[in-house]
PDB file of C-alpha atoms in Angstrom:
ATOM      1  CA  MET A1303       0.000   0.000   0.000  1.00 32.00           C
ATOM      2  CA  LYS A1304       1.399   3.383  -0.997  1.00 33.00           C
ATOM      3  CA  ILE A1305       2.119   5.782   1.855  1.00 33.00           C
ATOM      4  CA  ILE A1306       1.407   9.501   1.816  1.00 37.00           C
ATOM      5  CA  ASP A1307       3.332  11.156  -1.007  1.00 39.00           C
ATOM      6  CA  ALA A1308       6.235  13.358   0.086  1.00 36.00           C
ATOM      7  CA  ASP A1309       5.250  15.858  -2.603  1.00 41.00           C
ATOM      8  CA  ASN A1310       1.705  16.060  -1.210  1.00 46.00           C
ATOM      9  CA  PRO A1311       2.121  16.447   2.563  1.00 61.00           C
ATOM     10  CA  ALA A1312      -0.822  16.322   4.937  1.00 75.00           C
ATOM     11  CA  THR A1313      -2.429  19.707   5.502  1.00 86.00           C
ATOM     12  CA  HIS A1314      -4.168  18.920   8.798  1.00 97.00           C
ATOM     13  CA  PRO A1315      -2.922  17.235  11.999  1.00 98.00           C
ATOM     14  CA  LEU A1316      -5.580  14.515  11.700  1.00 98.00           C
ATOM     15  CA  GLN A1317      -3.939  13.492   8.427  1.00 98.00           C
ATOM     16  CA  SER A1318      -0.417  13.592   9.868  1.00 98.00           C
ATOM     17  CA  TRP A1319       1.719  10.472  10.096  1.00 97.00           C
ATOM     18  CA  GLU A1320       1.889  10.928  13.871  1.00 98.00           C
ATOM     19  CA  TRP A1321      -1.887  10.960  14.218  1.00 98.00           C
ATOM     20  CA  GLY A1322      -2.079   7.732  12.266  1.00 98.00           C
ATOM     21  CA  GLU A1323       0.510   6.135  14.538  1.00 98.00           C
ATOM     22  CA  PHE A1324      -1.459   7.290  17.565  1.00 99.00           C
ATOM     23  CA  ARG A1325      -4.673   5.789  16.198  1.00 98.00           C
ATOM     24  CA  LYS A1326      -2.878   2.456  15.841  1.00 98.00           C
ATOM     25  CA  THR A1327      -2.274   2.443  19.605  1.00 98.00           C
ATOM     26  CA  GLN A1328      -6.060   2.417  20.033  1.00 97.00           C
ATOM     27  CA  GLY A1329      -6.396  -0.804  18.051  1.00 95.00           C
ATOM     28  CA  VAL A1330      -7.462   1.025  14.901  1.00 97.00           C
ATOM     29  CA  LYS A1331      -6.317  -0.104  11.451  1.00 98.00           C
ATOM     30  CA  VAL A1332      -4.736   2.741   9.465  1.00 98.00           C
ATOM     31  CA  VAL A1333      -4.425   2.637   5.687  1.00 98.00           C
ATOM     32  CA  ARG A1334      -2.521   5.291   3.750  1.00 97.00           C
ATOM     33  CA  PHE A1335      -2.515   6.014   0.059  1.00 94.00           C
ATOM     34  CA  SER A1336      -1.647   9.136  -1.920  1.00 93.00           C
ATOM     35  CA  VAL A1337      -2.645  12.104   0.301  1.00 94.00           C
ATOM     36  CA  TYR A1338      -5.207  10.123   2.311  1.00 97.00           C
ATOM     37  CA  GLN A1339      -4.980   8.461   5.709  1.00 98.00           C
ATOM     38  CA  ILE A1340      -8.036   6.369   6.568  1.00 98.00           C
ATOM     39  CA  SER A1341      -8.738   4.705   9.904  1.00 98.00           C
ATOM     40  CA  PHE A1342     -10.878   1.570  10.053  1.00 98.00           C
ATOM     41  CA  HIS A1343     -12.780   0.842  13.249  1.00 97.00           C
ATOM     42  CA  ARG A1344     -13.935  -2.708  13.894  1.00 95.00           C
ATOM     43  CA  LEU A1345     -17.523  -3.029  15.047  1.00 93.00           C
ATOM     44  CA  PRO A1346     -18.035  -4.974  18.285  1.00 87.00           C
ATOM     45  CA  PHE A1347     -18.907  -8.659  17.804  1.00 84.00           C
ATOM     46  CA  LEU A1348     -18.932  -8.259  14.009  1.00 87.00           C
ATOM     47  CA  ASN A1349     -16.430  -8.954  11.260  1.00 92.00           C
ATOM     48  CA  PHE A1350     -17.041  -5.543   9.698  1.00 97.00           C
ATOM     49  CA  THR A1351     -15.528  -2.088  10.028  1.00 98.00           C
ATOM     50  CA  VAL A1352     -16.370   1.573   9.543  1.00 97.00           C
ATOM     51  CA  GLY A1353     -13.837   3.800   7.812  1.00 98.00           C
ATOM     52  CA  TYR A1354     -13.099   7.410   8.663  1.00 99.00           C
ATOM     53  CA  LEU A1355     -11.301   9.921   6.437  1.00 98.00           C
ATOM     54  CA  PRO A1356     -11.171  13.313   8.197  1.00 98.00           C
ATOM     55  CA  LYS A1357      -9.707  16.599   6.989  1.00 97.00           C
ATOM     56  CA  SER A1358      -8.303  15.416   3.671  1.00 96.00           C
ATOM     57  CA  PRO A1359      -8.631  16.871   0.171  1.00 94.00           C
ATOM     58  CA  PHE A1360     -11.902  16.117  -1.632  1.00 93.00           C
ATOM     59  CA  PRO A1361     -11.304  12.875  -3.596  1.00 94.00           C
ATOM     60  CA  ASP A1362     -11.581  12.826  -7.370  1.00 92.00           C
ATOM     61  CA  LYS A1363     -13.152  10.011  -9.384  1.00 93.00           C
ATOM     62  CA  LYS A1364      -9.993   7.897  -9.433  1.00 94.00           C
ATOM     63  CA  ASP A1365      -9.490   8.315  -5.690  1.00 95.00           C
ATOM     64  CA  PHE A1366     -13.106   7.387  -4.955  1.00 95.00           C
ATOM     65  CA  GLU A1367     -12.649   4.130  -6.849  1.00 96.00           C
ATOM     66  CA  LYS A1368      -9.533   3.404  -4.798  1.00 97.00           C
ATOM     67  CA  LEU A1369     -11.381   4.220  -1.584  1.00 97.00           C
ATOM     68  CA  LYS A1370     -14.117   1.749  -2.507  1.00 97.00           C
ATOM     69  CA  GLU A1371     -11.504  -0.898  -3.247  1.00 98.00           C
ATOM     70  CA  ILE A1372      -9.800  -0.327   0.097  1.00 98.00           C
ATOM     71  CA  GLY A1373     -13.169  -0.284   1.861  1.00 98.00           C
ATOM     72  CA  LYS A1374     -14.018  -3.712   0.465  1.00 98.00           C
ATOM     73  CA  GLU A1375     -10.588  -5.059   1.465  1.00 98.00           C
ATOM     74  CA  GLN A1376     -11.168  -3.831   5.020  1.00 98.00           C
ATOM     75  CA  LYS A1377     -14.752  -5.167   5.123  1.00 98.00           C
ATOM     76  CA  ALA A1378     -16.067  -1.650   5.664  1.00 98.00           C
ATOM     77  CA  ILE A1379     -19.789  -0.940   5.701  1.00 98.00           C
ATOM     78  CA  PHE A1380     -18.999   2.632   4.683  1.00 98.00           C
ATOM     79  CA  ILE A1381     -16.257   5.262   4.852  1.00 98.00           C
ATOM     80  CA  LYS A1382     -17.114   8.607   6.422  1.00 98.00           C
ATOM     81  CA  LEU A1383     -15.439  11.568   4.706  1.00 98.00           C
ATOM     82  CA  GLU A1384     -15.085  15.066   6.146  1.00 97.00           C
ATOM     83  CA  PRO A1385     -12.899  16.955   3.649  1.00 96.00           C
ATOM     84  CA  ASN A1386     -10.786  19.869   4.810  1.00 95.00           C
ATOM     85  CA  VAL A1387     -12.246  21.917   1.962  1.00 93.00           C
ATOM     86  CA  GLU A1388     -14.045  25.229   2.294  1.00 92.00           C
ATOM     87  CA  LYS A1389     -17.488  25.546   0.752  1.00 90.00           C
ATOM     88  CA  LYS A1390     -16.497  28.337  -1.609  1.00 79.00           C
ATOM     89  CA  LEU A1391     -17.808  26.640  -4.717  1.00 61.00           C
ATOM     90  CA  SER A1392     -20.999  24.770  -5.523  1.00 54.00           C
ATOM     91  CA  PRO A1393     -21.137  21.047  -4.647  1.00 55.00           C
ATOM     92  CA  ASN A1394     -21.191  20.304  -8.367  1.00 58.00           C
ATOM     93  CA  THR A1395     -17.583  21.490  -8.513  1.00 66.00           C
ATOM     94  CA  TYR A1396     -16.564  18.227  -6.839  1.00 73.00           C
ATOM     95  CA  TYR A1397     -17.031  14.721  -8.166  1.00 71.00           C
ATOM     96  CA  LEU A1398     -19.836  13.062  -6.209  1.00 77.00           C
ATOM     97  CA  SER A1399     -19.255   9.338  -6.486  1.00 79.00           C
ATOM     98  CA  PRO A1400     -22.152   6.873  -6.764  1.00 83.00           C
ATOM     99  CA  GLY A1401     -22.856   5.562  -3.272  1.00 89.00           C
ATOM    100  CA  LEU A1402     -21.955   8.889  -1.683  1.00 94.00           C
ATOM    101  CA  LYS A1403     -24.592  10.483   0.546  1.00 94.00           C
ATOM    102  CA  ILE A1404     -24.771  13.221   3.144  1.00 94.00           C
ATOM    103  CA  GLY A1405     -23.691  11.721   6.459  1.00 95.00           C
ATOM    104  CA  LYS A1406     -23.966  12.460  10.155  1.00 94.00           C
ATOM    105  CA  PRO A1407     -21.103  14.806  11.071  1.00 95.00           C
ATOM    106  CA  LEU A1408     -18.383  14.001  13.558  1.00 94.00           C
ATOM    107  CA  PHE A1409     -16.704  17.365  12.981  1.00 93.00           C
ATOM    108  CA  THR A1410     -18.715  20.546  12.937  1.00 93.00           C
ATOM    109  CA  LYS A1411     -19.370  21.927   9.466  1.00 95.00           C
ATOM    110  CA  TYR A1412     -17.957  25.280  10.560  1.00 97.00           C
ATOM    111  CA  THR A1413     -14.821  26.491  12.238  1.00 97.00           C
ATOM    112  CA  SER A1414     -13.561  29.874  13.348  1.00 98.00           C
ATOM    113  CA  VAL A1415     -10.149  31.093  12.200  1.00 98.00           C
ATOM    114  CA  ILE A1416      -8.078  33.982  13.532  1.00 99.00           C
ATOM    115  CA  ASP A1417      -5.737  35.594  11.012  1.00 99.00           C
ATOM    116  CA  LEU A1418      -2.275  35.705  12.599  1.00 99.00           C
ATOM    117  CA  THR A1419      -0.557  37.714   9.862  1.00 99.00           C
ATOM    118  CA  PRO A1420      -1.298  41.212  11.295  1.00 99.00           C
ATOM    119  CA  SER A1421       0.763  42.576  14.190  1.00 99.00           C
ATOM    120  CA  GLU A1422      -0.061  41.603  17.781  1.00 98.00           C
ATOM    121  CA  GLU A1423      -1.435  45.077  18.372  1.00 98.00           C
ATOM    122  CA  GLU A1424      -3.696  44.876  15.315  1.00 99.00           C
ATOM    123  CA  ILE A1425      -4.967  41.438  16.323  1.00 99.00           C
ATOM    124  CA  PHE A1426      -5.627  42.549  19.908  1.00 99.00           C
ATOM    125  CA  ASN A1427      -7.476  45.648  18.756  1.00 99.00           C
ATOM    126  CA  SER A1428      -9.690  43.496  16.514  1.00 99.00           C
ATOM    127  CA  PHE A1429     -11.084  41.633  19.543  1.00 99.00           C
ATOM    128  CA  LYS A1430     -14.416  42.675  20.966  1.00 98.00           C
ATOM    129  CA  SER A1431     -14.127  45.255  23.737  1.00 99.00           C
ATOM    130  CA  LYS A1432     -15.370  42.842  26.424  1.00 98.00           C
ATOM    131  CA  THR A1433     -12.718  40.297  25.433  1.00 99.00           C
ATOM    132  CA  ARG A1434      -9.956  42.914  25.595  1.00 99.00           C
ATOM    133  CA  TYR A1435     -11.245  43.985  29.012  1.00 99.00           C
ATOM    134  CA  ASN A1436     -11.218  40.393  30.304  1.00 99.00           C
ATOM    135  CA  ILE A1437      -7.650  39.841  29.083  1.00 99.00           C
ATOM    136  CA  ARG A1438      -6.452  42.917  30.955  1.00 99.00           C
ATOM    137  CA  LEU A1439      -8.468  41.893  34.026  1.00 99.00           C
ATOM    138  CA  ALA A1440      -6.785  38.473  34.157  1.00 99.00           C
ATOM    139  CA  GLU A1441      -3.357  40.070  33.759  1.00 98.00           C
ATOM    140  CA  LYS A1442      -4.102  42.663  36.440  1.00 98.00           C
ATOM    141  CA  HIS A1443      -5.062  39.984  38.965  1.00 98.00           C
ATOM    142  CA  GLY A1444      -1.895  37.997  38.390  1.00 98.00           C
ATOM    143  CA  VAL A1445      -3.048  35.084  36.236  1.00 99.00           C
ATOM    144  CA  LYS A1446       0.087  33.568  34.673  1.00 98.00           C
ATOM    145  CA  VAL A1447       0.191  31.653  31.389  1.00 99.00           C
ATOM    146  CA  GLN A1448       2.999  29.354  30.322  1.00 98.00           C
ATOM    147  CA  GLU A1449       3.718  26.362  28.131  1.00 99.00           C
ATOM    148  CA  ASP A1450       4.143  23.414  30.488  1.00 98.00           C
ATOM    149  CA  ASN A1451       4.622  20.012  28.879  1.00 98.00           C
ATOM    150  CA  SER A1452       5.499  18.240  32.127  1.00 98.00           C
ATOM    151  CA  GLU A1453       3.783  15.028  33.155  1.00 97.00           C
ATOM    152  CA  LYS A1454       2.396  16.731  36.256  1.00 97.00           C
ATOM    153  CA  ALA A1455       0.791  19.501  34.207  1.00 98.00           C
ATOM    154  CA  PHE A1456      -0.603  17.029  31.695  1.00 98.00           C
ATOM    155  CA  GLU A1457      -2.251  14.928  34.401  1.00 98.00           C
ATOM    156  CA  LYS A1458      -3.784  18.061  35.914  1.00 97.00           C
ATOM    157  CA  TYR A1459      -5.024  19.025  32.447  1.00 98.00           C
ATOM    158  CA  LEU A1460      -6.689  15.604  32.128  1.00 98.00           C
ATOM    159  CA  ASP A1461      -8.422  16.081  35.477  1.00 97.00           C
ATOM    160  CA  LEU A1462      -9.704  19.466  34.320  1.00 97.00           C
ATOM    161  CA  LEU A1463     -10.761  18.051  30.959  1.00 97.00           C
ATOM    162  CA  PHE A1464     -12.947  15.395  32.545  1.00 95.00           C
ATOM    163  CA  GLU A1465     -14.282  17.862  35.091  1.00 94.00           C
ATOM    164  CA  THR A1466     -15.264  20.164  32.228  1.00 93.00           C
ATOM    165  CA  ALA A1467     -16.823  17.370  30.160  1.00 91.00           C
ATOM    166  CA  GLY A1468     -18.874  16.169  33.121  1.00 89.00           C
ATOM    167  CA  ARG A1469     -19.999  19.663  34.020  1.00 89.00           C
ATOM    168  CA  GLN A1470     -21.090  20.510  30.490  1.00 85.00           C
ATOM    169  CA  GLY A1471     -22.515  17.094  29.636  1.00 81.00           C
ATOM    170  CA  PHE A1472     -20.190  16.260  26.753  1.00 81.00           C
ATOM    171  CA  TYR A1473     -18.723  12.890  25.838  1.00 79.00           C
ATOM    172  CA  ALA A1474     -14.938  12.583  26.282  1.00 86.00           C
ATOM    173  CA  HIS A1475     -12.501   9.841  25.310  1.00 93.00           C
ATOM    174  CA  ASN A1476     -10.929   7.987  28.224  1.00 96.00           C
ATOM    175  CA  LYS A1477      -7.638   9.056  29.780  1.00 96.00           C
ATOM    176  CA  LYS A1478      -5.649   6.350  28.003  1.00 97.00           C
ATOM    177  CA  TYR A1479      -6.727   7.835  24.672  1.00 98.00           C
ATOM    178  CA  HIS A1480      -5.420  11.255  25.655  1.00 98.00           C
ATOM    179  CA  ARG A1481      -2.202   9.926  27.208  1.00 98.00           C
ATOM    180  CA  ASP A1482      -1.376   7.818  24.147  1.00 99.00           C
ATOM    181  CA  GLN A1483      -2.069  10.788  21.896  1.00 99.00           C
ATOM    182  CA  TRP A1484       0.208  13.015  23.979  1.00 99.00           C
ATOM    183  CA  LYS A1485       3.060  10.473  23.984  1.00 99.00           C
ATOM    184  CA  ILE A1486       3.224  10.567  20.187  1.00 99.00           C
ATOM    185  CA  MET A1487       2.131  14.072  19.244  1.00 99.00           C
ATOM    186  CA  GLN A1488       4.114  16.012  21.867  1.00 99.00           C
ATOM    187  CA  PRO A1489       7.614  14.623  21.094  1.00 98.00           C
ATOM    188  CA  ALA A1490       6.895  15.284  17.414  1.00 98.00           C
ATOM    189  CA  GLY A1491       6.459  18.973  18.220  1.00 98.00           C
ATOM    190  CA  ILE A1492       2.769  19.001  17.297  1.00 98.00           C
ATOM    191  CA  SER A1493       1.129  19.088  20.749  1.00 99.00           C
ATOM    192  CA  HIS A1494       1.719  21.907  23.233  1.00 99.00           C
ATOM    193  CA  LEU A1495       0.140  22.256  26.659  1.00 99.00           C
ATOM    194  CA  PHE A1496      -0.536  25.744  27.997  1.00 99.00           C
ATOM    195  CA  THR A1497      -1.740  26.452  31.513  1.00 99.00           C
ATOM    196  CA  ALA A1498      -3.197  29.513  33.207  1.00 99.00           C
ATOM    197  CA  THR A1499      -2.412  29.559  36.918  1.00 98.00           C
ATOM    198  CA  TYR A1500      -3.408  31.748  39.837  1.00 98.00           C
ATOM    199  CA  ARG A1501      -1.503  31.534  43.117  1.00 97.00           C
ATOM    200  CA  GLY A1502       0.008  28.250  41.995  1.00 95.00           C
ATOM    201  CA  LYS A1503      -3.292  26.603  41.005  1.00 96.00           C
ATOM    202  CA  ILE A1504      -4.127  25.743  37.396  1.00 98.00           C
ATOM    203  CA  LEU A1505      -7.444  27.357  36.504  1.00 98.00           C
ATOM    204  CA  SER A1506      -7.474  26.553  32.792  1.00 98.00           C
ATOM    205  CA  ALA A1507      -5.452  24.532  30.298  1.00 99.00           C
ATOM    206  CA  PHE A1508      -5.374  24.346  26.509  1.00 99.00           C
ATOM    207  CA  LEU A1509      -3.831  21.579  24.454  1.00 99.00           C
ATOM    208  CA  LEU A1510      -2.799  23.106  21.130  1.00 99.00           C
ATOM    209  CA  PHE A1511      -1.508  21.659  17.864  1.00 99.00           C
ATOM    210  CA  THR A1512       0.941  23.361  15.515  1.00 99.00           C
ATOM    211  CA  PHE A1513       1.058  21.871  12.039  1.00 98.00           C
ATOM    212  CA  ASN A1514       2.151  23.295   8.694  1.00 96.00           C
ATOM    213  CA  SER A1515       2.068  26.924   9.840  1.00 97.00           C
ATOM    214  CA  VAL A1516      -1.386  26.615  11.415  1.00 98.00           C
ATOM    215  CA  LEU A1517      -2.166  26.691  15.131  1.00 99.00           C
ATOM    216  CA  TYR A1518      -5.121  24.568  16.310  1.00 99.00           C
ATOM    217  CA  TYR A1519      -7.189  24.568  19.507  1.00 98.00           C
ATOM    218  CA  PRO A1520      -8.572  21.014  19.801  1.00 98.00           C
ATOM    219  CA  TYR A1521      -8.901  20.778  23.591  1.00 97.00           C
ATOM    220  CA  GLY A1522      -9.605  23.210  26.390  1.00 97.00           C
ATOM    221  CA  ALA A1523     -10.504  22.724  30.042  1.00 97.00           C
ATOM    222  CA  SER A1524     -11.136  24.877  33.082  1.00 97.00           C
ATOM    223  CA  THR A1525     -12.330  24.800  36.656  1.00 96.00           C
ATOM    224  CA  ARG A1526     -15.250  26.723  38.114  1.00 94.00           C
ATOM    225  CA  GLU A1527     -12.955  28.224  40.726  1.00 95.00           C
ATOM    226  CA  HIS A1528     -12.123  31.894  40.233  1.00 97.00           C
ATOM    227  CA  LYS A1529     -14.254  32.189  37.113  1.00 96.00           C
ATOM    228  CA  GLU A1530     -14.244  35.919  37.701  1.00 98.00           C
ATOM    229  CA  LEU A1531     -10.530  36.044  36.773  1.00 98.00           C
ATOM    230  CA  MET A1532     -11.236  35.130  33.131  1.00 98.00           C
ATOM    231  CA  ALA A1533      -8.238  32.786  32.860  1.00 98.00           C
ATOM    232  CA  PRO A1534      -9.391  31.090  29.598  1.00 98.00           C
ATOM    233  CA  THR A1535      -9.616  34.470  27.855  1.00 99.00           C
ATOM    234  CA  LEU A1536      -6.035  35.362  28.741  1.00 99.00           C
ATOM    235  CA  LEU A1537      -4.984  31.842  27.787  1.00 99.00           C
ATOM    236  CA  MET A1538      -6.451  32.294  24.315  1.00 99.00           C
ATOM    237  CA  TRP A1539      -4.618  35.591  23.847  1.00 99.00           C
ATOM    238  CA  GLU A1540      -1.331  33.995  24.897  1.00 99.00           C
ATOM    239  CA  ALA A1541      -2.051  31.172  22.442  1.00 99.00           C
ATOM    240  CA  VAL A1542      -2.375  33.772  19.686  1.00 99.00           C
ATOM    241  CA  LYS A1543       1.025  35.210  20.619  1.00 99.00           C
ATOM    242  CA  PHE A1544       2.513  31.712  20.721  1.00 99.00           C
ATOM    243  CA  GLY A1545       1.193  31.009  17.228  1.00 99.00           C
ATOM    244  CA  LYS A1546       2.797  34.176  15.916  1.00 99.00           C
ATOM    245  CA  SER A1547       6.104  33.255  17.584  1.00 98.00           C
ATOM    246  CA  ARG A1548       5.962  29.950  15.672  1.00 98.00           C
ATOM    247  CA  SER A1549       5.323  31.791  12.374  1.00 98.00           C
ATOM    248  CA  CYS A1550       1.814  30.384  12.125  1.00 98.00           C
ATOM    249  CA  THR A1551      -0.413  32.303   9.727  1.00 98.00           C
ATOM    250  CA  LYS A1552      -3.767  31.066  11.070  1.00 98.00           C
ATOM    251  CA  PHE A1553      -5.309  29.969  14.358  1.00 99.00           C
ATOM    252  CA  ASP A1554      -8.026  27.389  13.725  1.00 98.00           C
ATOM    253  CA  LEU A1555     -10.320  27.184  16.752  1.00 98.00           C
ATOM    254  CA  TRP A1556     -11.342  23.602  15.875  1.00 97.00           C
ATOM    255  CA  GLY A1557     -15.004  23.973  15.154  1.00 95.00           C
ATOM    256  CA  ASP A1558     -17.887  26.356  15.681  1.00 96.00           C
ATOM    257  CA  THR A1559     -21.636  26.593  15.274  1.00 94.00           C
ATOM    258  CA  GLU A1560     -23.549  27.894  12.294  1.00 93.00           C
ATOM    259  CA  PRO A1561     -23.840  31.702  12.127  1.00 92.00           C
ATOM    260  CA  ASN A1562     -25.989  33.324  14.842  1.00 92.00           C
ATOM    261  CA  PRO A1563     -26.885  30.229  16.904  1.00 95.00           C
ATOM    262  CA  PRO A1564     -29.825  30.514  19.333  1.00 95.00           C
ATOM    263  CA  PRO A1565     -29.011  30.760  23.060  1.00 94.00           C
ATOM    264  CA  ASN A1566     -30.304  27.211  23.638  1.00 93.00           C
ATOM    265  CA  HIS A1567     -27.788  25.742  21.180  1.00 92.00           C
ATOM    266  CA  PRO A1568     -25.586  23.182  23.050  1.00 88.00           C
ATOM    267  CA  TYR A1569     -22.417  24.945  21.844  1.00 90.00           C
ATOM    268  CA  TYR A1570     -23.679  28.493  22.308  1.00 93.00           C
ATOM    269  CA  GLY A1571     -21.257  29.200  25.153  1.00 92.00           C
ATOM    270  CA  PHE A1572     -18.272  28.009  23.122  1.00 93.00           C
ATOM    271  CA  HIS A1573     -19.409  30.122  20.189  1.00 95.00           C
ATOM    272  CA  ARG A1574     -19.733  33.262  22.309  1.00 96.00           C
ATOM    273  CA  PHE A1575     -16.276  32.722  23.779  1.00 97.00           C
ATOM    274  CA  LYS A1576     -14.659  32.298  20.363  1.00 97.00           C
ATOM    275  CA  GLU A1577     -16.672  35.123  18.836  1.00 97.00           C
ATOM    276  CA  GLY A1578     -15.023  37.542  21.239  1.00 98.00           C
ATOM    277  CA  PHE A1579     -11.745  37.112  19.348  1.00 99.00           C
ATOM    278  CA  SER A1580     -13.330  38.289  16.070  1.00 98.00           C
ATOM    279  CA  PRO A1581     -12.437  35.235  13.988  1.00 98.00           C
ATOM    280  CA  LYS A1582     -13.573  34.511  10.459  1.00 97.00           C
ATOM    281  CA  LEU A1583     -16.303  31.862  10.273  1.00 96.00           C
ATOM    282  CA  VAL A1584     -15.365  29.199   7.720  1.00 96.00           C
ATOM    283  CA  GLU A1585     -17.848  26.690   6.294  1.00 95.00           C
ATOM    284  CA  PHE A1586     -16.645  23.316   5.007  1.00 95.00           C
ATOM    285  CA  VAL A1587     -18.257  21.209   2.291  1.00 93.00           C
ATOM    286  CA  GLY A1588     -19.691  18.883   4.930  1.00 94.00           C
ATOM    287  CA  THR A1589     -19.813  15.205   5.830  1.00 96.00           C
ATOM    288  CA  TYR A1590     -20.334  12.339   3.393  1.00 96.00           C
ATOM    289  CA  ASP A1591     -20.721   8.590   3.759  1.00 97.00           C
ATOM    290  CA  LEU A1592     -19.253   6.488   0.963  1.00 97.00           C
ATOM    291  CA  ILE A1593     -21.450   3.406   1.198  1.00 97.00           C
ATOM    292  CA  ILE A1594     -19.706   0.096   0.556  1.00 98.00           C
ATOM    293  CA  ASN A1595     -22.396  -2.293   1.844  1.00 97.00           C
ATOM    294  CA  PRO A1596     -25.896  -0.744   1.386  1.00 96.00           C
ATOM    295  CA  THR A1597     -27.811  -3.382   3.370  1.00 95.00           C
ATOM    296  CA  LEU A1598     -25.574  -3.249   6.431  1.00 96.00           C
ATOM    297  CA  TYR A1599     -25.408   0.537   6.183  1.00 96.00           C
ATOM    298  CA  LYS A1600     -29.154   0.789   6.868  1.00 93.00           C
ATOM    299  CA  ILE A1601     -28.839  -1.485   9.895  1.00 92.00           C
ATOM    300  CA  TYR A1602     -25.834   0.466  11.156  1.00 92.00           C
ATOM    301  CA  GLN A1603     -27.745   3.751  10.981  1.00 91.00           C
ATOM    302  CA  ILE A1604     -30.413   2.401  13.335  1.00 87.00           C
ATOM    303  CA  ALA A1605     -27.868   0.945  15.775  1.00 82.00           C
ATOM    304  CA  ASP A1606     -25.828   4.150  15.801  1.00 81.00           C
ATOM    305  CA  LYS A1607     -28.836   6.242  16.827  1.00 80.00           C
ATOM    306  CA  ILE A1608     -29.391   3.942  19.808  1.00 77.00           C
ATOM    307  CA  ARG A1609     -25.688   4.100  20.736  1.00 67.00           C
ATOM    308  CA  TRP A1610     -25.617   7.896  20.832  1.00 61.00           C
ATOM    309  CA  LYS A1611     -28.735   8.029  22.976  1.00 66.00           C
ATOM    310  CA  ILE A1612     -26.971   5.782  25.500  1.00 65.00           C
ATOM    311  CA  LEU A1613     -23.788   7.908  25.436  1.00 58.00           C
ATOM    312  CA  ARG A1614     -25.754  11.108  26.011  1.00 60.00           C
ATOM    313  CA  LEU A1615     -27.578   9.465  28.893  1.00 57.00           C
ATOM    314  CA  LYS A1616     -24.273   8.412  30.492  1.00 59.00           C
ATOM    315  CA  THR A1617     -22.974  12.000  30.448  1.00 53.00           C
ATOM    316  CA  LYS A1618     -25.963  13.011  32.583  1.00 53.00           C
ATOM    317  CA  LEU A1619     -25.539  10.292  35.200  1.00 51.00           C
TER     318      LEU A1619
END
């Protein structure tokens, strides 16, 4: 099987070689060809898999045929695609393979991106006034931000991450998943842990990725203690400065809602927080399922709905 071409490097951390190696530690089969890295996830008690191709280019006709071939080899029911392609053109611009249908998203269809090419002063002045005020407030009260990739800091970050997920009712991977990811991505220079502390106590922590001149914000966590100090807001500003110091041109905030979400939207709070930094809202082409086995695909759809209902229930227990 052909590995990722050197002349066509991955453009997103989820298509990086390191991410593929991490996924292998979770018992996931990884197949690489051309510019694509696909993970295949075995279904419990069944001799079938589901493929996932996140944040890649949009396949052309030839690539779709190869994906189908690989899917059959891996006994996949379908392969879920979420191209890292902005929706600037009409869907007809891309080849829509037979067997391709709109799928249930794993990634949000939108993300927010901060342009890091202006000066720090210009970027800061572009933030909403309340965000600028909160940054200065955190600084005034002595909140300190630093990159801390120590084991102690990482374990504290994990505690905060699960505290945050439980508080907000979101599903989170287990700690082994995050530790295994860190062990591969951090030595490669992709993962960076930043903490915001007050009087020696970590109030907030961000795990950031740097990859191909783009800074990413995949994970964030915080405690309820000293919420009035606005530690996450200062942490985000320091992340912006870190990205500029690494010559990153963009800061991808790793997902956002559709424009103008209602206050009852489950991600409304995240959206409001990110919106304060005046990012550009980017829409992707969306999520597609490349169906390999039509009969089993219908059965899978029913089972998956039941599974997610159970997961949501567990987050509330």
